[in-house]
Amino acid sequence: MTKVYVLGAGAAAAYTGSYLGETSPVAKNFFQKAMRVINIHRIKDRYFGDEDLKFDHIFDFIKKFWGIPREQVHRSNLDMEEVLTLLNIEMEEDIPGRDRLLQAYEEYLLLMALTFDKILYGKPCPHHRRIARSLKPGDTVISFNYELLMDYALHHLERNDTRWHIKDGYGISCDHLTGSYDKRNLPAGAVAGGSNVKLLKLHGSLNWLYCPQCGQLYAYEHRDARGQSVIINGMANMIQCTTEYCCHRLSRVIIPPTLMKNYQSIPFIPELWQQARQALQRASEIIVIGYSFPTTDFRSNWMFRKAMVDNKCLKKVTIVDTAEGYPLKTLLEKHKSIFRVDDLVFYNDISEFTGTLEQ
């Protein structure tokens, strides 16, 4: 049996090991959480080095379009998706102000990276670790999240028959950037690869950088005293591609949650979507955790429905979600429509589900 996990925001929201005592942001509360941690620059032994970051352009944009000054953003009901969608439209329409708007866009991506990194810094997630341990060779994890909970669980997977490495575990070739940029310091297997399970992050990742000129993907990982991975923050535009004769400055790989997602703007993202669709086509078991197939994500809905047209071996679909009442009824009806099954296995609690997994 080939198994495919699908992880949405609800999978990250179940993480409770944050040293700050926060839960993972979602679209509706991102700005509230971001403002709670924006002035936190050190958490235990991790230093973020972001004291000098002002984010003036993104907050000026918010004040201009919503009339909300920076000091009131923490009390607002700003929606992450709406803000980014309007910012994308404004970048297309306001040609004279494009440079300023591009700065606002880059600041927003950096604010996202720092907010997720601060809030999700903590003890390893037991749920993601159990999922990682349950994987068999040939299984795939499809993630719509930027955070590194699944990456961390896979990177520290201790099984002889199941292997995942940064070099090829993301579905495409990925070079490893260390703090010293010295490949002699890389963990065993990071250069050689040899992954037999995949983690396909269809909206990018907080630890990814790529070269817009040659297309090479990099993952940054720095080991601290606890062995946790540390993403970079403001350093992205200071790092150069190490491909011979290139040396172009690297860019982030985060496709924001907007109505105007441009999957073609980063050359390897369509390849990841194709691999995800192929994995779904041959899956005999699919487990969806905290993903509701939002109507605004048309490409995702297309991918799943297209894959189910060609899937002839699907035997079991499991849904893990905290929805209740009418929202749950609507959610299950949509899942049944997408996966073309009458019966679903449903868990309302992720710990209850992961407790059933073979280790």
Coordinates of N, CA, C and O in Angstrom, one line a residue, residues 5-8 141-147 150-151 199-204:
Y5 N 0.1 11.5 2.9 CA -0.4 12.4 3.9 C -0.6 13.8 3.3 O 0.3 14.2 2.4
V6 N -1.6 14.5 3.6 CA -1.9 15.9 3.2 C -2.0 16.8 4.4 O -2.9 16.6 5.2
L7 N -1.0 17.7 4.6 CA -1.0 18.5 5.8 C -1.4 20.0 5.4 O -0.8 20.6 4.5
G8 N -2.4 20.4 6.2 CA -2.8 21.8 6.0 C -2.5 22.6 7.3 O -1.8 22.1 8.2
V141 N 4.5 12.8 1.7 CA 3.8 13.8 2.5 C 3.7 15.1 1.7 O 4.7 15.6 1.2
I142 N 2.4 15.5 1.4 CA 2.2 16.8 0.7 C 1.8 17.8 1.7 O 0.9 17.6 2.5
S143 N 2.5 18.9 1.7 CA 2.3 19.9 2.7 C 2.0 21.3 2.1 O 2.7 21.7 1.1
F144 N 1.0 22.0 2.6 CA 0.7 23.3 2.2 C 1.2 24.4 3.2 O 0.8 25.5 3.1
N145 N 2.0 23.9 4.1 CA 2.5 24.8 5.1 C 4.0 25.2 4.9 O 4.7 24.4 4.2
Y146 N 4.4 26.3 5.4 CA 5.7 26.8 5.3 C 6.6 26.3 6.4 O 7.8 26.3 6.3
E147 N 6.0 26.1 7.6 CA 6.8 25.8 8.8 C 7.6 24.4 8.6 O 7.4 23.7 7.7
M150 N 7.3 19.2 10.0 CA 7.5 17.9 9.3 C 8.9 17.7 8.9 O 9.5 16.5 9.0
D151 N 9.6 18.7 8.4 CA 11.0 18.6 8.0 C 11.8 18.1 9.2 O 12.7 17.3 9.0
L199 N 8.8 14.7 1.0 CA 8.1 15.8 1.6 C 7.9 16.9 0.5 O 8.9 17.6 0.2
L200 N 6.7 17.0 -0.1 CA 6.5 18.0 -1.2 C 5.8 19.2 -0.6 O 4.6 19.1 -0.2
K201 N 6.5 20.3 -0.5 CA 6.0 21.5 0.1 C 5.5 22.5 -1.0 O 6.3 23.2 -1.6
L202 N 4.2 22.4 -1.4 CA 3.7 23.0 -2.6 C 3.7 24.5 -2.5 O 3.5 25.2 -3.6
H203 N 3.7 25.1 -1.3 CA 3.7 26.6 -1.2 C 5.0 27.1 -0.8 O 5.1 28.3 -0.3
G204 N 6.1 26.3 -0.8 CA 7.4 26.7 -0.4 C 7.7 26.4 1.0 O 6.9 25.7 1.7

